[in-house]
CSV table of C-alpha atoms in Angstrom, one decimal:
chain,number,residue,atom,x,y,z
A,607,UNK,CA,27.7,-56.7,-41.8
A,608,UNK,CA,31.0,-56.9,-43.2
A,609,UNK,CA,33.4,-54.2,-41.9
A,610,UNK,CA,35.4,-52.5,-43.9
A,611,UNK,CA,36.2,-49.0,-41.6
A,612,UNK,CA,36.6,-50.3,-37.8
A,613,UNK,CA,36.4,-46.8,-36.5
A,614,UNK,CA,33.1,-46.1,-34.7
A,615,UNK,CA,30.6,-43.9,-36.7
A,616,UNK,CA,30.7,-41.5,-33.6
A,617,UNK,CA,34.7,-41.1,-33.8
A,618,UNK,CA,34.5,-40.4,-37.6
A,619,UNK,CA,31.3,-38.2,-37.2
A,620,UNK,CA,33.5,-36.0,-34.6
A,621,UNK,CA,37.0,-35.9,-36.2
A,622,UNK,CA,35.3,-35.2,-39.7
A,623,UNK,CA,33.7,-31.9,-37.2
A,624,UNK,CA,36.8,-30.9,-36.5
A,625,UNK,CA,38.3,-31.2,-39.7
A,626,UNK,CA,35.3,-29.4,-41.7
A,627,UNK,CA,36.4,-25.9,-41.6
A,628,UNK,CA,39.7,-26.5,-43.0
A,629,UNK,CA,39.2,-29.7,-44.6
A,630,UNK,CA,39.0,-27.7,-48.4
A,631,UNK,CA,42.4,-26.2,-47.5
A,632,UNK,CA,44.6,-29.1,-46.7
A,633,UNK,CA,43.3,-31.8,-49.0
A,634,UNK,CA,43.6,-29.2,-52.0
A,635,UNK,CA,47.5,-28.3,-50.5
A,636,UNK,CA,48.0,-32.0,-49.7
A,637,UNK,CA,46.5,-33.8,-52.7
A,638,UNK,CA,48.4,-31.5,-55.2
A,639,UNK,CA,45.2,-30.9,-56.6
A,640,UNK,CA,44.5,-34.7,-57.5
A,641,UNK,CA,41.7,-34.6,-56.5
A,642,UNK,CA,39.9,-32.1,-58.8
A,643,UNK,CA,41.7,-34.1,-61.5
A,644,UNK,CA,40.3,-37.4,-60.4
A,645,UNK,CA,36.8,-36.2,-60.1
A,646,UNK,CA,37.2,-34.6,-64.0
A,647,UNK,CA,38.2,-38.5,-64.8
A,648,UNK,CA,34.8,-39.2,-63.1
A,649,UNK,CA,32.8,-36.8,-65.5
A,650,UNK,CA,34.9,-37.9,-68.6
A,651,UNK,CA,33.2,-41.8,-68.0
A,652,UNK,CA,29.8,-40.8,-66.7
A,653,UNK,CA,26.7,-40.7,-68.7
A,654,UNK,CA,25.1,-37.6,-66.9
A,655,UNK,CA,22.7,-35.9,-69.3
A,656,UNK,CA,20.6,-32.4,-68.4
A,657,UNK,CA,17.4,-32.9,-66.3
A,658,UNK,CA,19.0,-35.9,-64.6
A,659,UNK,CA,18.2,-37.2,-60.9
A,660,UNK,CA,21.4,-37.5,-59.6
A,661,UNK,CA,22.3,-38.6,-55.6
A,662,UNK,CA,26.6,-37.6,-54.1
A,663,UNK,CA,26.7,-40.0,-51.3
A,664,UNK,CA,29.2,-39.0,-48.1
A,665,UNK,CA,28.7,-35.5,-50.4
A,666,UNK,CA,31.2,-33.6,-47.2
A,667,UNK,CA,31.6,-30.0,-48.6
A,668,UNK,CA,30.1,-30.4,-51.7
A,669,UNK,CA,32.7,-30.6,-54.5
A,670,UNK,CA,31.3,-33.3,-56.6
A,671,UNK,CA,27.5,-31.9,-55.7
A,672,UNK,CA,28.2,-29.4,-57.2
A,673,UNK,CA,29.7,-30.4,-60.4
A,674,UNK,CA,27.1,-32.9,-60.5
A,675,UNK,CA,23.8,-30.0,-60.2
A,676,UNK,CA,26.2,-28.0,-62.8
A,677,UNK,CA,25.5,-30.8,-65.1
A,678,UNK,CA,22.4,-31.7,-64.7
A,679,UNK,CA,21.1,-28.1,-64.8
A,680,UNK,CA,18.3,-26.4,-63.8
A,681,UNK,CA,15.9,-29.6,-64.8
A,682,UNK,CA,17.9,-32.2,-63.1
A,683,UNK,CA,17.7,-32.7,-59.5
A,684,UNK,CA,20.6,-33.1,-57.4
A,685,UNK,CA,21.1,-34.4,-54.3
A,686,UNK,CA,24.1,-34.0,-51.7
A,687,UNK,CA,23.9,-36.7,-48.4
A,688,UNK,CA,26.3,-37.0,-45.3
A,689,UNK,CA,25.9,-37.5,-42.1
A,690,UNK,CA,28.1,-34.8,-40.1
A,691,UNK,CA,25.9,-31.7,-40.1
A,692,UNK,CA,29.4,-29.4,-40.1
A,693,UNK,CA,30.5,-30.6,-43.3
A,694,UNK,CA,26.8,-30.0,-44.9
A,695,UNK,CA,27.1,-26.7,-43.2
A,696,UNK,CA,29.8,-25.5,-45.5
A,697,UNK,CA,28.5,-27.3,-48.9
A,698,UNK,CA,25.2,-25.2,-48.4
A,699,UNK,CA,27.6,-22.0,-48.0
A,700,UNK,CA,29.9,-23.2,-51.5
A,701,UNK,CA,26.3,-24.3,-52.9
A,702,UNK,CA,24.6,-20.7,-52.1
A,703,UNK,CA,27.6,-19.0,-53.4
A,704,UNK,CA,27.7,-21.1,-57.0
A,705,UNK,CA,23.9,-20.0,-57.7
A,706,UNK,CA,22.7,-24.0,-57.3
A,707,UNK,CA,20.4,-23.5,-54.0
A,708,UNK,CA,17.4,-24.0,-55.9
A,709,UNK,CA,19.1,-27.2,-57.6
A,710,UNK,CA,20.5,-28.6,-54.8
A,711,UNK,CA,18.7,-30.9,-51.5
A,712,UNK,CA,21.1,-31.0,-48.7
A,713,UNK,CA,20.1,-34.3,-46.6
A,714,UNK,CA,21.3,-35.5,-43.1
A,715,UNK,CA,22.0,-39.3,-43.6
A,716,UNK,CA,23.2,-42.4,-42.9
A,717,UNK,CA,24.9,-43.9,-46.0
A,718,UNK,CA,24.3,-47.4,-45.1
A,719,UNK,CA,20.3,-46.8,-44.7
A,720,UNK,CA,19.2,-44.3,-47.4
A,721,UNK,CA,15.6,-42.0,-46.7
A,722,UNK,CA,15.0,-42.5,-50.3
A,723,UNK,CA,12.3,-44.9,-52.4
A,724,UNK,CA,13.4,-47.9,-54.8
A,725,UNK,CA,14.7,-46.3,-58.1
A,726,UNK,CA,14.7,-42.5,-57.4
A,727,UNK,CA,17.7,-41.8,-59.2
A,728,UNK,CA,19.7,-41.8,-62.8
A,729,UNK,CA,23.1,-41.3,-61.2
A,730,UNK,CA,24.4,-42.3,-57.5
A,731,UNK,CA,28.3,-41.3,-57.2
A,732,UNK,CA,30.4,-41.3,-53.9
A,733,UNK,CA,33.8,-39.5,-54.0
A,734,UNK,CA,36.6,-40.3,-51.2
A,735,UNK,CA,33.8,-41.4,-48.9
A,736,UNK,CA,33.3,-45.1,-49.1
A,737,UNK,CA,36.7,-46.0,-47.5
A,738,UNK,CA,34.7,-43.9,-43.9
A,739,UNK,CA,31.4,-45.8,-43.6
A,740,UNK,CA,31.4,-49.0,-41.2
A,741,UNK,CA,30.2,-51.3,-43.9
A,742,UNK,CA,31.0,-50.2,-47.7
A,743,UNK,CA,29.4,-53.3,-49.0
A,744,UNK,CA,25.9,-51.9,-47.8
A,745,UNK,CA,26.5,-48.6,-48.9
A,746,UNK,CA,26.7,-50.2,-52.3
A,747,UNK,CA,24.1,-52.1,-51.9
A,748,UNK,CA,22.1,-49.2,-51.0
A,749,UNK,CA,23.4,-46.8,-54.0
A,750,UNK,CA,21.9,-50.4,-56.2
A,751,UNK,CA,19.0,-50.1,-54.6
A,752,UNK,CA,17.9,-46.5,-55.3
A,753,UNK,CA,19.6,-46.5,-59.0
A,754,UNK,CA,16.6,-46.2,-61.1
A,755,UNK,CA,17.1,-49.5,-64.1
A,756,UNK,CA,20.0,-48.5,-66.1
A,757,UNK,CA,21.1,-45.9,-63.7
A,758,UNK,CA,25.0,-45.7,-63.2
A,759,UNK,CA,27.2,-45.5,-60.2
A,760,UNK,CA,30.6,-43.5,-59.9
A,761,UNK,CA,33.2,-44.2,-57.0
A,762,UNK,CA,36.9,-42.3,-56.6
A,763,UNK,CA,38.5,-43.7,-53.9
A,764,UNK,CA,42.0,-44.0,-52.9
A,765,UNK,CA,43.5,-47.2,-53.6
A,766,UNK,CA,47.0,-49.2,-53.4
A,767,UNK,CA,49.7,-49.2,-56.4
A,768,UNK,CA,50.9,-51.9,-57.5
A,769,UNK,CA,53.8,-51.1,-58.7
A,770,UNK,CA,56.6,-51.7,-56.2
A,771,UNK,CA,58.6,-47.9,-56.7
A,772,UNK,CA,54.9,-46.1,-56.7
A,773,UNK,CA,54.0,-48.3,-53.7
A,774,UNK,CA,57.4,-46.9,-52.0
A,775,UNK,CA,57.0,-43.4,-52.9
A,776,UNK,CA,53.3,-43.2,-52.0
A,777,UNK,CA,53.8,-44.4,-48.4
A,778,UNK,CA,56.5,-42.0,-47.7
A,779,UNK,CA,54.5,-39.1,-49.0
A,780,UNK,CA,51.0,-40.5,-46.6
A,781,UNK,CA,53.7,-40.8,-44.1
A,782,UNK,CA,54.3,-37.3,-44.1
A,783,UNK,CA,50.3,-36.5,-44.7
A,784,UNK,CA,49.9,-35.6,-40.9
A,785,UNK,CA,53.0,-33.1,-40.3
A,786,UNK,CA,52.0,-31.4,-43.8
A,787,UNK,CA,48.2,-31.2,-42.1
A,788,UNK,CA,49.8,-29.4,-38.3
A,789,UNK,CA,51.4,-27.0,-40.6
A,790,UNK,CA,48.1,-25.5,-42.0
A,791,UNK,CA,46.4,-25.7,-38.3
A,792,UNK,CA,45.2,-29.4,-39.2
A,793,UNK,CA,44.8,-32.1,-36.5
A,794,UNK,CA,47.8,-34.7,-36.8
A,795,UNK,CA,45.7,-37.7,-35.1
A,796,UNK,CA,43.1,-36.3,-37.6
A,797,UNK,CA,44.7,-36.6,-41.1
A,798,UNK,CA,46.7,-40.2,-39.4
A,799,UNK,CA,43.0,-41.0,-39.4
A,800,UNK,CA,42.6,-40.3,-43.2
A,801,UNK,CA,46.1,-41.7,-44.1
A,802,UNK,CA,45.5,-44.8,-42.2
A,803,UNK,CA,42.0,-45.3,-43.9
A,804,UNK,CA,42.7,-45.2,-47.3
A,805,UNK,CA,45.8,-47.4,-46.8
A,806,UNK,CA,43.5,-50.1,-45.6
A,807,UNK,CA,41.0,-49.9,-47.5
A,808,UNK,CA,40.1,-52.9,-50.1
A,809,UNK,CA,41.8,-53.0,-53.1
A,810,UNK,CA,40.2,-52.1,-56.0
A,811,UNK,CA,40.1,-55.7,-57.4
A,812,UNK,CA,38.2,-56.6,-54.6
A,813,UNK,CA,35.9,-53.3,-54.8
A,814,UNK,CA,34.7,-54.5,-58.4
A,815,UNK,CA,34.0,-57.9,-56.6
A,816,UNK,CA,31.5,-55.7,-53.7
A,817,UNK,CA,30.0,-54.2,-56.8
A,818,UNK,CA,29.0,-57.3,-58.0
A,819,UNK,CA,28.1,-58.4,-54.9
A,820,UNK,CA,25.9,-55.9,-54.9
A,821,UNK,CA,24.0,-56.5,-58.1
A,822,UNK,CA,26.0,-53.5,-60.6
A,823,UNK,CA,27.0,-55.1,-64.6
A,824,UNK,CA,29.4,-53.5,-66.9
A,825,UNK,CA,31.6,-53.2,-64.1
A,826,UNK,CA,34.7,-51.3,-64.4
A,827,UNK,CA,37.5,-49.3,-63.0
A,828,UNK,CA,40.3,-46.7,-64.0
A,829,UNK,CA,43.4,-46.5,-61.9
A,830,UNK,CA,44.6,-42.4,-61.3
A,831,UNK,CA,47.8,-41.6,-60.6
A,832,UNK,CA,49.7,-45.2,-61.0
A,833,UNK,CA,47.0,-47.3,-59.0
A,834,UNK,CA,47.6,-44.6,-56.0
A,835,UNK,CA,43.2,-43.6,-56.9
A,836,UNK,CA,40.9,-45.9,-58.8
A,837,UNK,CA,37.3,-44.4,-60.4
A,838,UNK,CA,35.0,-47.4,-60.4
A,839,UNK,CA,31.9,-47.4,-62.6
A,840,UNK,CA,28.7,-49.8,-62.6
A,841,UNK,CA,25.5,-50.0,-64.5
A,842,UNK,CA,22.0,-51.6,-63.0
């Protein structure tokens, strides 16, 4: 095991508990509504075709579930996993409420050890989740593994600019990412958790090396928002 988040699972298990019921709320008044944007970057480079089998890894309230089972319709099959039963708690609510409950399977998972045979699915995508798990490069090696032959895999994660006056201006505003989280009722030890993360977090140079580490080809990524997010796509 290589680790790439040294937080325990149990600590990130219990602050992502505490952060589900508000966790909508701050990273769409936070994020400035990047992340929607990033995660229509996703759809723009994804080849995700009605009646698809498609798997959202670390799926927290179900966002990028959703949009997937929207596009794969009524003859896909779409699949939302994460581990903190909270979080899954409110994706089955926001699921329920967008008419998708007979699309979408809710599982209870570990990331790193997936209850699902070799080659079950077209599409495997994980969105602002891989920077949380213990060991990324398993979780990769895991999204490989159930990718049915030609299946594709989609990643948004935050990354690190490159360019020096982005760089500056990006860890100011993280800097401020806790005090902006206390004034909606957030947890500041919470969102340091989420600021520090994705700070830390490999670059996305050496993501696309994991990747093909992991066995993906026609390997790519996109950087969002000046290097600040990077989409990753890879074929099996």
């Amino acid at each position: 095991m290589t680790l790439t988040n040294h937080h325990s699972e149990n600590e990130v298990n219990e602050m992502f508990s505490r952060v589900a019921g508000k966790y909508d709320l701050l990273n769409n008044v936070i994020s400035l509504g990047t992340q929607k944007r990033w995660r229509a970057a996703l759809f723009d480079q994804l080849t995700l075709k009605a009646g698809m089998d498609c798997l959202d890894l670390c799926c927290g309230t179900g966002d990028l579930t959703i949009a997937l089972a929207q596009q794969a319709g009524p003859s896909g099959r779409t699949v939302g996993l994460d581990f903190n039963r909270p979080m899954l708690t409110i994706a089955k609510q926001k699921i329920r409420k967008a008419g998708l409950s007979k699309e979408v399977e809710l599982v209870q998972a570990d990331a790193m050890h997936l209850p699902f045979p070799d080659g079950s699915f077209g599409v495997v995508t994980i969105g602002f989740g891989l920077r949380n798990v213990p060991d990324a490069g398993q979780v990769l090696a895991e999204a490989f593994r159930v990718l049915k032959p030609g299946g594709q895999f989609a990643c948004l994660e935050m990354s690190q600019p490159t360019n020096p006056l982005v760089k500056v201006g990006w860890r100011a505003y993280f800097r401020l990412f806790p005090h902006l989280a206390q004034l909606f009722g957030g947890k500041a030890a919470d969102y340091r958790y989420l600021q520090t993360t994705a700070q830390r977090f490999v670059s996305a140079n050496q993501l696309l090396q994991m990747m093909q580490a992991a066995g993906f080809h026609e390997r790519h990524y996109t950087k969002l928002n000046w290097g600040a997010g990077a989409l990753h796509i890879g074929r099996k």
